[in-house]
């Protein structure tokens, strides 16, 4: 399959160099006299950012071609995912893993079992923790996230192995949905799921998604997701993160909406009544 980003750059006569996953060229910002090329263009999505002046755009949008190329990028991603499904066996199960048999922090046993939560006394890093295997869109385990069983346990969360790029979780759904609701933490996701919201997705904080929006979200485009609701914590940090991430999600081709929570509230503690209303609102 042809590369639509590469083809567009060639069609427009834009000189560039390849650097990792990016094309690098002079900045498109007309107000920036870029003598040292610092404008990086993602080779899959066309999302671009100048690390000198801060200018951001999507080159398809810049040239008025965004809507014509979304389907091409989705088709390209489907092809890539099909190749990935045939490779990589994922991580091996952790030694001594025993499925969770009781509720934890208000999350039902049924939900914990659905996400294959377990405990182990044979892996030192995961002692006294509820552990979740984090799977990618292929269904392969890419890492484990362990939450300390004590409220004052430190550190509260541990990832194994460290340094792995964690996908959004869950990376795919059992049912077909048109929308997705983004929340920050895994227990935010579990609380909403436990109360019936099946299209809720955890971003594992805010910074991880900000650094890798296109790659992590395009798989949802393949699934037919059209709109993404951002349901971050009801505090200054959560609201600021939602504002930062919204335009990046839109550049990836989604409709977006920020849902504001009352001050001090977060998705991990919202009630059944709140979630029921959320289900209706985000259909």
PDB file of C-alpha atoms in Angstrom:
ATOM      1  CA  UNK A   1       0.000   0.000   0.000  1.00  0.00           C
ATOM      2  CA  UNK A   2       1.313   3.482  -0.821  1.00  0.00           C
ATOM      3  CA  UNK A   3       2.290   5.891   1.918  1.00  0.00           C
ATOM      4  CA  UNK A   4      -0.208   8.810   1.824  1.00  0.00           C
ATOM      5  CA  UNK A   5       2.020  11.059   3.942  1.00  0.00           C
ATOM      6  CA  UNK A   6       5.032  10.455   1.724  1.00  0.00           C
ATOM      7  CA  UNK A   7       2.947  10.884  -1.421  1.00  0.00           C
ATOM      8  CA  UNK A   8       1.558  14.221  -0.227  1.00  0.00           C
ATOM      9  CA  UNK A   9       5.023  15.564   0.603  1.00  0.00           C
ATOM     10  CA  UNK A  10       6.254  14.549  -2.848  1.00  0.00           C
ATOM     11  CA  UNK A  11       3.183  16.014  -4.563  1.00  0.00           C
ATOM     12  CA  UNK A  12       3.779  19.337  -2.796  1.00  0.00           C
ATOM     13  CA  UNK A  13       7.510  19.311  -3.507  1.00  0.00           C
ATOM     14  CA  UNK A  14       8.447  19.352   0.175  1.00  0.00           C
ATOM     15  CA  UNK A  15      12.090  18.340   0.776  1.00  0.00           C
ATOM     16  CA  UNK A  16      12.525  16.101   3.815  1.00  0.00           C
ATOM     17  CA  UNK A  17      14.696  13.607   5.625  1.00  0.00           C
ATOM     18  CA  UNK A  18      13.645  10.423   7.433  1.00  0.00           C
ATOM     19  CA  UNK A  19      14.322  10.274  11.166  1.00  0.00           C
ATOM     20  CA  UNK A  20      12.930   7.230  12.950  1.00  0.00           C
ATOM     21  CA  UNK A  21       9.130   7.290  12.675  1.00  0.00           C
ATOM     22  CA  UNK A  22       9.102  10.864  11.346  1.00  0.00           C
ATOM     23  CA  UNK A  23       9.755  12.911   8.239  1.00  0.00           C
ATOM     24  CA  UNK A  24      11.780  16.030   9.109  1.00  0.00           C
ATOM     25  CA  UNK A  25      11.593  19.236   7.095  1.00  0.00           C
ATOM     26  CA  UNK A  26      11.478  23.009   7.498  1.00  0.00           C
ATOM     27  CA  UNK A  27       8.573  24.378   9.506  1.00  0.00           C
ATOM     28  CA  UNK A  28       5.287  25.075   7.700  1.00  0.00           C
ATOM     29  CA  UNK A  29       4.630  28.085   9.936  1.00  0.00           C
ATOM     30  CA  UNK A  30       4.931  31.154   7.646  1.00  0.00           C
ATOM     31  CA  UNK A  31       6.029  33.267  10.617  1.00  0.00           C
ATOM     32  CA  UNK A  32       8.958  30.966  11.399  1.00  0.00           C
ATOM     33  CA  UNK A  33      12.160  31.399   9.389  1.00  0.00           C
ATOM     34  CA  UNK A  34      13.320  27.836   9.963  1.00  0.00           C
ATOM     35  CA  UNK A  35      16.968  27.584   8.916  1.00  0.00           C
ATOM     36  CA  UNK A  36      17.581  24.368  10.856  1.00  0.00           C
ATOM     37  CA  UNK A  37      14.804  21.870   9.980  1.00  0.00           C
ATOM     38  CA  UNK A  38      12.975  20.995  13.185  1.00  0.00           C
ATOM     39  CA  UNK A  39       9.477  20.211  11.871  1.00  0.00           C
ATOM     40  CA  UNK A  40       8.696  16.536  12.521  1.00  0.00           C
ATOM     41  CA  UNK A  41       5.848  14.803  10.648  1.00  0.00           C
ATOM     42  CA  UNK A  42       4.546  11.438  11.842  1.00  0.00           C
ATOM     43  CA  UNK A  43       4.939   9.029   8.921  1.00  0.00           C
ATOM     44  CA  UNK A  44       1.657   7.207   9.609  1.00  0.00           C
ATOM     45  CA  UNK A  45      -0.753   9.973  10.631  1.00  0.00           C
ATOM     46  CA  UNK A  46       0.640  13.192   9.169  1.00  0.00           C
ATOM     47  CA  UNK A  47       0.464  14.929  12.558  1.00  0.00           C
ATOM     48  CA  UNK A  48       3.289  17.460  12.687  1.00  0.00           C
ATOM     49  CA  UNK A  49       5.044  19.535  15.341  1.00  0.00           C
ATOM     50  CA  UNK A  50       7.832  22.076  15.150  1.00  0.00           C
ATOM     51  CA  UNK A  51      10.145  21.633  18.117  1.00  0.00           C
ATOM     52  CA  UNK A  52      11.590  25.086  17.563  1.00  0.00           C
ATOM     53  CA  UNK A  53       8.556  27.413  17.400  1.00  0.00           C
ATOM     54  CA  UNK A  54       5.882  25.031  18.715  1.00  0.00           C
ATOM     55  CA  UNK A  55       3.688  25.141  15.588  1.00  0.00           C
ATOM     56  CA  UNK A  56       1.388  22.096  15.311  1.00  0.00           C
ATOM     57  CA  UNK A  57      -0.804  20.861  12.484  1.00  0.00           C
ATOM     58  CA  UNK A  58      -1.812  17.826  10.483  1.00  0.00           C
ATOM     59  CA  UNK A  59      -0.402  18.038   6.974  1.00  0.00           C
ATOM     60  CA  UNK A  60      -3.598  16.663   5.421  1.00  0.00           C
ATOM     61  CA  UNK A  61      -5.555  19.354   7.253  1.00  0.00           C
ATOM     62  CA  UNK A  62      -2.891  21.931   6.343  1.00  0.00           C
ATOM     63  CA  UNK A  63      -3.368  21.168   2.662  1.00  0.00           C
ATOM     64  CA  UNK A  64      -7.152  20.794   2.997  1.00  0.00           C
ATOM     65  CA  UNK A  65      -7.106  17.024   2.505  1.00  0.00           C
ATOM     66  CA  UNK A  66      -7.782  15.608   5.978  1.00  0.00           C
ATOM     67  CA  UNK A  67     -11.183  14.050   5.329  1.00  0.00           C
ATOM     68  CA  UNK A  68      -9.978  12.485   2.083  1.00  0.00           C
ATOM     69  CA  UNK A  69      -7.085  10.698   3.775  1.00  0.00           C
ATOM     70  CA  UNK A  70      -8.550   9.387   7.030  1.00  0.00           C
ATOM     71  CA  UNK A  71      -9.869   6.273   5.304  1.00  0.00           C
ATOM     72  CA  UNK A  72      -6.482   5.689   3.671  1.00  0.00           C
ATOM     73  CA  UNK A  73      -4.700   5.892   7.020  1.00  0.00           C
ATOM     74  CA  UNK A  74      -7.224   3.549   8.604  1.00  0.00           C
ATOM     75  CA  UNK A  75      -6.757   1.019   5.808  1.00  0.00           C
ATOM     76  CA  UNK A  76      -3.003   1.242   6.273  1.00  0.00           C
ATOM     77  CA  UNK A  77      -3.367   0.630   9.994  1.00  0.00           C
ATOM     78  CA  UNK A  78      -5.613  -2.385   9.378  1.00  0.00           C
ATOM     79  CA  UNK A  79      -2.898  -3.850   7.187  1.00  0.00           C
ATOM     80  CA  UNK A  80      -0.292  -3.243   9.888  1.00  0.00           C
ATOM     81  CA  UNK A  81      -2.492  -4.798  12.597  1.00  0.00           C
ATOM     82  CA  UNK A  82      -3.065  -7.902  10.491  1.00  0.00           C
ATOM     83  CA  UNK A  83       0.704  -8.366  10.274  1.00  0.00           C
ATOM     84  CA  UNK A  84       1.120  -7.841  14.008  1.00  0.00           C
ATOM     85  CA  UNK A  85      -1.562 -10.406  14.822  1.00  0.00           C
ATOM     86  CA  UNK A  86       0.588 -13.039  13.149  1.00  0.00           C
ATOM     87  CA  UNK A  87       3.667 -12.158  15.198  1.00  0.00           C
ATOM     88  CA  UNK A  88       4.670 -11.795  18.845  1.00  0.00           C
ATOM     89  CA  UNK A  89       3.345 -14.182  21.440  1.00  0.00           C
ATOM     90  CA  UNK A  90       3.196 -11.557  24.191  1.00  0.00           C
ATOM     91  CA  UNK A  91       4.547 -11.929  27.731  1.00  0.00           C
ATOM     92  CA  UNK A  92       4.466 -15.207  29.594  1.00  0.00           C
ATOM     93  CA  UNK A  93       2.111 -15.476  32.611  1.00  0.00           C
ATOM     94  CA  UNK A  94       3.705 -14.504  35.932  1.00  0.00           C
ATOM     95  CA  UNK A  95       4.725 -17.334  38.240  1.00  0.00           C
ATOM     96  CA  UNK A  96       2.244 -18.226  40.963  1.00  0.00           C
ATOM     97  CA  UNK A  97      -0.636 -16.241  39.467  1.00  0.00           C
ATOM     98  CA  UNK A  98      -3.901 -16.929  41.305  1.00  0.00           C
ATOM     99  CA  UNK A  99      -7.161 -15.353  40.080  1.00  0.00           C
ATOM    100  CA  UNK A 100      -8.735 -12.791  42.414  1.00  0.00           C
ATOM    101  CA  UNK A 101     -11.660 -14.375  44.260  1.00  0.00           C
ATOM    102  CA  UNK A 102     -13.158 -11.391  46.080  1.00  0.00           C
ATOM    103  CA  UNK A 103     -14.051  -7.771  45.441  1.00  0.00           C
ATOM    104  CA  UNK A 104     -11.410  -5.067  45.845  1.00  0.00           C
ATOM    105  CA  UNK A 105     -11.878  -1.340  46.494  1.00  0.00           C
ATOM    106  CA  UNK A 106     -15.553  -1.592  45.588  1.00  0.00           C
ATOM    107  CA  UNK A 107     -14.939  -3.399  42.292  1.00  0.00           C
ATOM    108  CA  UNK A 108     -16.919  -6.629  41.971  1.00  0.00           C
ATOM    109  CA  UNK A 109     -15.276 -10.024  41.626  1.00  0.00           C
ATOM    110  CA  UNK A 110     -17.025 -10.425  38.272  1.00  0.00           C
ATOM    111  CA  UNK A 111     -15.362  -7.317  36.821  1.00  0.00           C
ATOM    112  CA  UNK A 112     -11.961  -8.212  38.265  1.00  0.00           C
ATOM    113  CA  UNK A 113     -12.231 -11.670  36.703  1.00  0.00           C
ATOM    114  CA  UNK A 114     -13.302 -10.151  33.379  1.00  0.00           C
ATOM    115  CA  UNK A 115     -10.016  -8.236  33.273  1.00  0.00           C
ATOM    116  CA  UNK A 116      -8.123 -11.335  34.503  1.00  0.00           C
ATOM    117  CA  UNK A 117      -6.932  -9.733  37.758  1.00  0.00           C
ATOM    118  CA  UNK A 118      -4.732 -11.972  39.880  1.00  0.00           C
ATOM    119  CA  UNK A 119      -2.358 -12.093  42.847  1.00  0.00           C
ATOM    120  CA  UNK A 120       1.013 -13.792  43.146  1.00  0.00           C
ATOM    121  CA  UNK A 121       3.369 -14.611  46.013  1.00  0.00           C
ATOM    122  CA  UNK A 122       6.205 -15.710  43.735  1.00  0.00           C
ATOM    123  CA  UNK A 123       7.116 -12.437  42.009  1.00  0.00           C
ATOM    124  CA  UNK A 124       8.704 -10.061  44.504  1.00  0.00           C
ATOM    125  CA  UNK A 125       7.808  -6.916  42.591  1.00  0.00           C
ATOM    126  CA  UNK A 126       4.116  -7.864  42.679  1.00  0.00           C
ATOM    127  CA  UNK A 127       3.806  -9.020  46.304  1.00  0.00           C
ATOM    128  CA  UNK A 128       0.706  -7.651  48.096  1.00  0.00           C
ATOM    129  CA  UNK A 129      -0.720  -6.352  44.834  1.00  0.00           C
ATOM    130  CA  UNK A 130      -3.718  -6.870  42.601  1.00  0.00           C
ATOM    131  CA  UNK A 131      -2.185  -7.433  39.176  1.00  0.00           C
ATOM    132  CA  UNK A 132      -3.741  -6.811  35.758  1.00  0.00           C
ATOM    133  CA  UNK A 133      -2.359  -8.171  32.480  1.00  0.00           C
ATOM    134  CA  UNK A 134      -2.473  -5.283  29.999  1.00  0.00           C
ATOM    135  CA  UNK A 135      -3.228  -6.502  26.498  1.00  0.00           C
ATOM    136  CA  UNK A 136      -2.903  -4.773  23.148  1.00  0.00           C
ATOM    137  CA  UNK A 137      -5.308  -4.787  20.209  1.00  0.00           C
ATOM    138  CA  UNK A 138      -4.033  -8.241  19.234  1.00  0.00           C
ATOM    139  CA  UNK A 139      -5.004  -9.614  22.642  1.00  0.00           C
ATOM    140  CA  UNK A 140      -1.352 -10.128  23.555  1.00  0.00           C
ATOM    141  CA  UNK A 141      -0.089  -9.258  27.046  1.00  0.00           C
ATOM    142  CA  UNK A 142       2.439  -6.414  26.754  1.00  0.00           C
ATOM    143  CA  UNK A 143       2.905  -5.654  30.466  1.00  0.00           C
ATOM    144  CA  UNK A 144       1.504  -6.141  33.952  1.00  0.00           C
ATOM    145  CA  UNK A 145       0.227  -3.359  36.211  1.00  0.00           C
ATOM    146  CA  UNK A 146       0.102  -4.069  39.938  1.00  0.00           C
ATOM    147  CA  UNK A 147      -1.896  -1.971  42.408  1.00  0.00           C
ATOM    148  CA  UNK A 148      -0.883  -2.223  46.087  1.00  0.00           C
ATOM    149  CA  UNK A 149      -3.577  -3.880  48.179  1.00  0.00           C
ATOM    150  CA  UNK A 150      -3.049  -1.376  51.022  1.00  0.00           C
ATOM    151  CA  UNK A 151      -4.318   2.185  50.592  1.00  0.00           C
ATOM    152  CA  UNK A 152      -1.031   3.551  51.970  1.00  0.00           C
ATOM    153  CA  UNK A 153       1.162   1.100  50.042  1.00  0.00           C
ATOM    154  CA  UNK A 154       4.149   2.656  48.287  1.00  0.00           C
ATOM    155  CA  UNK A 155       4.540   2.795  45.391  1.00  0.00           C
ATOM    156  CA  UNK A 156       0.846   2.528  44.699  1.00  0.00           C
ATOM    157  CA  UNK A 157       1.366   1.187  41.177  1.00  0.00           C
ATOM    158  CA  UNK A 158       4.145  -0.916  39.672  1.00  0.00           C
ATOM    159  CA  UNK A 159       4.575  -1.767  35.985  1.00  0.00           C
ATOM    160  CA  UNK A 160       6.375  -4.877  34.785  1.00  0.00           C
ATOM    161  CA  UNK A 161       8.472  -4.878  32.753  1.00  0.00           C
ATOM    162  CA  UNK A 162       9.440  -1.230  33.140  1.00  0.00           C
ATOM    163  CA  UNK A 163       9.947   1.034  30.156  1.00  0.00           C
ATOM    164  CA  UNK A 164       7.220  -0.575  28.045  1.00  0.00           C
ATOM    165  CA  UNK A 165       4.839   1.613  26.033  1.00  0.00           C
ATOM    166  CA  UNK A 166       1.473   0.836  27.613  1.00  0.00           C
ATOM    167  CA  UNK A 167      -1.531   0.783  25.263  1.00  0.00           C
ATOM    168  CA  UNK A 168      -4.887   2.229  26.187  1.00  0.00           C
ATOM    169  CA  UNK A 169      -6.843  -0.301  28.224  1.00  0.00           C
ATOM    170  CA  UNK A 170      -8.902  -2.089  27.208  1.00  0.00           C
ATOM    171  CA  UNK A 171      -7.447  -1.914  23.718  1.00  0.00           C
ATOM    172  CA  UNK A 172     -10.575  -3.455  22.192  1.00  0.00           C
ATOM    173  CA  UNK A 173     -14.178  -4.143  23.189  1.00  0.00           C
ATOM    174  CA  UNK A 174     -16.430  -7.189  23.320  1.00  0.00           C
ATOM    175  CA  UNK A 175     -19.221  -5.185  21.676  1.00  0.00           C
ATOM    176  CA  UNK A 176     -19.338  -2.646  18.844  1.00  0.00           C
ATOM    177  CA  UNK A 177     -19.402   0.982  19.980  1.00  0.00           C
ATOM    178  CA  UNK A 178     -19.523   4.352  18.252  1.00  0.00           C
ATOM    179  CA  UNK A 179     -18.001   6.305  21.139  1.00  0.00           C
ATOM    180  CA  UNK A 180     -15.258   5.920  23.744  1.00  0.00           C
ATOM    181  CA  UNK A 181     -14.966   7.511  27.190  1.00  0.00           C
ATOM    182  CA  UNK A 182     -11.391   8.244  28.290  1.00  0.00           C
ATOM    183  CA  UNK A 183     -10.518   8.214  31.999  1.00  0.00           C
ATOM    184  CA  UNK A 184      -7.135   8.584  33.675  1.00  0.00           C
ATOM    185  CA  UNK A 185      -6.607   5.599  35.970  1.00  0.00           C
ATOM    186  CA  UNK A 186      -7.265   1.885  35.751  1.00  0.00           C
ATOM    187  CA  UNK A 187      -9.557   1.971  38.795  1.00  0.00           C
ATOM    188  CA  UNK A 188     -11.452   4.879  37.235  1.00  0.00           C
ATOM    189  CA  UNK A 189     -12.061   2.558  34.301  1.00  0.00           C
ATOM    190  CA  UNK A 190     -12.943  -0.406  36.515  1.00  0.00           C
ATOM    191  CA  UNK A 191     -15.464   1.589  38.553  1.00  0.00           C
ATOM    192  CA  UNK A 192     -17.262   2.826  35.439  1.00  0.00           C
ATOM    193  CA  UNK A 193     -17.170  -0.605  33.787  1.00  0.00           C
ATOM    194  CA  UNK A 194     -18.424  -2.281  36.955  1.00  0.00           C
ATOM    195  CA  UNK A 195     -21.443   0.021  36.890  1.00  0.00           C
ATOM    196  CA  UNK A 196     -22.287  -0.722  33.259  1.00  0.00           C
ATOM    197  CA  UNK A 197     -20.224   1.647  31.071  1.00  0.00           C
ATOM    198  CA  UNK A 198     -18.661  -0.785  28.608  1.00  0.00           C
ATOM    199  CA  UNK A 199     -16.884   1.665  26.291  1.00  0.00           C
ATOM    200  CA  UNK A 200     -14.643   3.204  28.961  1.00  0.00           C
ATOM    201  CA  UNK A 201     -10.879   3.279  28.398  1.00  0.00           C
ATOM    202  CA  UNK A 202      -7.991   3.985  30.763  1.00  0.00           C
ATOM    203  CA  UNK A 203      -5.087   6.168  29.585  1.00  0.00           C
ATOM    204  CA  UNK A 204      -2.875   5.375  32.613  1.00  0.00           C
ATOM    205  CA  UNK A 205      -2.508   9.001  33.594  1.00  0.00           C
ATOM    206  CA  UNK A 206      -2.355  11.921  31.209  1.00  0.00           C
ATOM    207  CA  UNK A 207       1.259  12.320  30.108  1.00  0.00           C
ATOM    208  CA  UNK A 208       1.518   8.876  28.475  1.00  0.00           C
ATOM    209  CA  UNK A 209      -1.279   9.611  26.011  1.00  0.00           C
ATOM    210  CA  UNK A 210      -0.117  13.176  25.342  1.00  0.00           C
ATOM    211  CA  UNK A 211       3.180  11.767  24.090  1.00  0.00           C
ATOM    212  CA  UNK A 212       1.666   9.192  21.734  1.00  0.00           C
ATOM    213  CA  UNK A 213      -1.867  10.168  20.710  1.00  0.00           C
ATOM    214  CA  UNK A 214      -1.961   9.088  17.027  1.00  0.00           C
ATOM    215  CA  UNK A 215      -0.572   5.593  17.445  1.00  0.00           C
ATOM    216  CA  UNK A 216      -2.693   4.784  20.480  1.00  0.00           C
ATOM    217  CA  UNK A 217      -5.978   6.062  19.066  1.00  0.00           C
ATOM    218  CA  UNK A 218      -5.954   5.006  15.418  1.00  0.00           C
ATOM    219  CA  UNK A 219      -6.833   1.419  16.342  1.00  0.00           C
ATOM    220  CA  UNK A 220     -10.134   2.768  17.692  1.00  0.00           C
ATOM    221  CA  UNK A 221     -10.761   4.367  14.311  1.00  0.00           C
ATOM    222  CA  UNK A 222     -10.411   0.897  12.795  1.00  0.00           C
ATOM    223  CA  UNK A 223     -13.097  -0.313  15.225  1.00  0.00           C
ATOM    224  CA  UNK A 224     -15.493   2.348  13.979  1.00  0.00           C
ATOM    225  CA  UNK A 225     -15.185   4.772  16.895  1.00  0.00           C
ATOM    226  CA  UNK A 226     -16.321   8.242  15.817  1.00  0.00           C
ATOM    227  CA  UNK A 227     -16.393  10.308  19.006  1.00  0.00           C
ATOM    228  CA  UNK A 228     -14.210  10.378  22.115  1.00  0.00           C
ATOM    229  CA  UNK A 229     -15.416  11.803  25.415  1.00  0.00           C
ATOM    230  CA  UNK A 230     -12.713  12.962  27.831  1.00  0.00           C
ATOM    231  CA  UNK A 231     -13.699  12.285  31.449  1.00  0.00           C
ATOM    232  CA  UNK A 232     -10.675  13.290  33.480  1.00  0.00           C
ATOM    233  CA  UNK A 233     -10.495  14.146  37.171  1.00  0.00           C
ATOM    234  CA  UNK A 234     -12.415  17.137  38.468  1.00  0.00           C
ATOM    235  CA  UNK A 235      -9.364  19.141  39.509  1.00  0.00           C
ATOM    236  CA  UNK A 236      -7.035  21.676  37.904  1.00  0.00           C
ATOM    237  CA  UNK A 237      -4.618  19.006  36.672  1.00  0.00           C
ATOM    238  CA  UNK A 238      -7.385  16.913  35.116  1.00  0.00           C
ATOM    239  CA  UNK A 239      -9.040  19.863  33.404  1.00  0.00           C
ATOM    240  CA  UNK A 240      -5.723  21.163  32.066  1.00  0.00           C
ATOM    241  CA  UNK A 241      -4.805  17.725  30.705  1.00  0.00           C
ATOM    242  CA  UNK A 242      -8.199  17.404  28.997  1.00  0.00           C
ATOM    243  CA  UNK A 243      -7.713  20.754  27.259  1.00  0.00           C
ATOM    244  CA  UNK A 244      -4.249  19.757  26.063  1.00  0.00           C
ATOM    245  CA  UNK A 245      -5.287  16.391  24.719  1.00  0.00           C
ATOM    246  CA  UNK A 246      -8.517  17.453  22.991  1.00  0.00           C
ATOM    247  CA  UNK A 247      -6.941  19.073  19.885  1.00  0.00           C
ATOM    248  CA  UNK A 248      -4.528  16.152  19.483  1.00  0.00           C
ATOM    249  CA  UNK A 249      -7.421  13.690  19.448  1.00  0.00           C
ATOM    250  CA  UNK A 250      -9.260  15.849  16.910  1.00  0.00           C
ATOM    251  CA  UNK A 251      -6.172  15.906  14.670  1.00  0.00           C
ATOM    252  CA  UNK A 252      -6.297  12.090  14.736  1.00  0.00           C
ATOM    253  CA  UNK A 253      -9.723  12.317  13.086  1.00  0.00           C
ATOM    254  CA  UNK A 254     -12.186  12.047  15.991  1.00  0.00           C
ATOM    255  CA  UNK A 255     -15.005  14.233  17.264  1.00  0.00           C
ATOM    256  CA  UNK A 256     -14.306  15.113  20.905  1.00  0.00           C
ATOM    257  CA  UNK A 257     -16.118  16.407  23.957  1.00  0.00           C
ATOM    258  CA  UNK A 258     -14.848  17.147  27.459  1.00  0.00           C
ATOM    259  CA  UNK A 259     -17.141  16.097  30.309  1.00  0.00           C
ATOM    260  CA  UNK A 260     -16.514  18.226  33.399  1.00  0.00           C
ATOM    261  CA  UNK A 261     -16.815  16.586  36.804  1.00  0.00           C
ATOM    262  CA  UNK A 262     -17.557  18.564  39.971  1.00  0.00           C
ATOM    263  CA  UNK A 263     -14.515  19.868  41.836  1.00  0.00           C
ATOM    264  CA  UNK A 264     -12.660  17.096  43.630  1.00  0.00           C
ATOM    265  CA  UNK A 265     -14.584  14.238  42.011  1.00  0.00           C
ATOM    266  CA  UNK A 266     -13.069  11.556  39.794  1.00  0.00           C
ATOM    267  CA  UNK A 267     -14.436   8.625  37.752  1.00  0.00           C
ATOM    268  CA  UNK A 268     -13.149   6.178  40.342  1.00  0.00           C
ATOM    269  CA  UNK A 269     -15.771   7.246  42.867  1.00  0.00           C
ATOM    270  CA  UNK A 270     -18.773   8.335  40.809  1.00  0.00           C
ATOM    271  CA  UNK A 271     -22.033   6.635  41.728  1.00  0.00           C
ATOM    272  CA  UNK A 272     -24.249   4.173  39.894  1.00  0.00           C
ATOM    273  CA  UNK A 273     -26.682   7.002  39.170  1.00  0.00           C
ATOM    274  CA  UNK A 274     -23.880   9.081  37.647  1.00  0.00           C
ATOM    275  CA  UNK A 275     -22.682   6.202  35.481  1.00  0.00           C
ATOM    276  CA  UNK A 276     -26.216   5.396  34.310  1.00  0.00           C
ATOM    277  CA  UNK A 277     -26.582   9.010  33.168  1.00  0.00           C
ATOM    278  CA  UNK A 278     -23.159   8.803  31.521  1.00  0.00           C
ATOM    279  CA  UNK A 279     -24.168   5.688  29.597  1.00  0.00           C
ATOM    280  CA  UNK A 280     -27.175   7.496  28.138  1.00  0.00           C
ATOM    281  CA  UNK A 281     -25.217  10.652  27.358  1.00  0.00           C
ATOM    282  CA  UNK A 282     -22.336   8.922  25.580  1.00  0.00           C
ATOM    283  CA  UNK A 283     -24.329   6.524  23.367  1.00  0.00           C
TER     284      UNK A 283
END
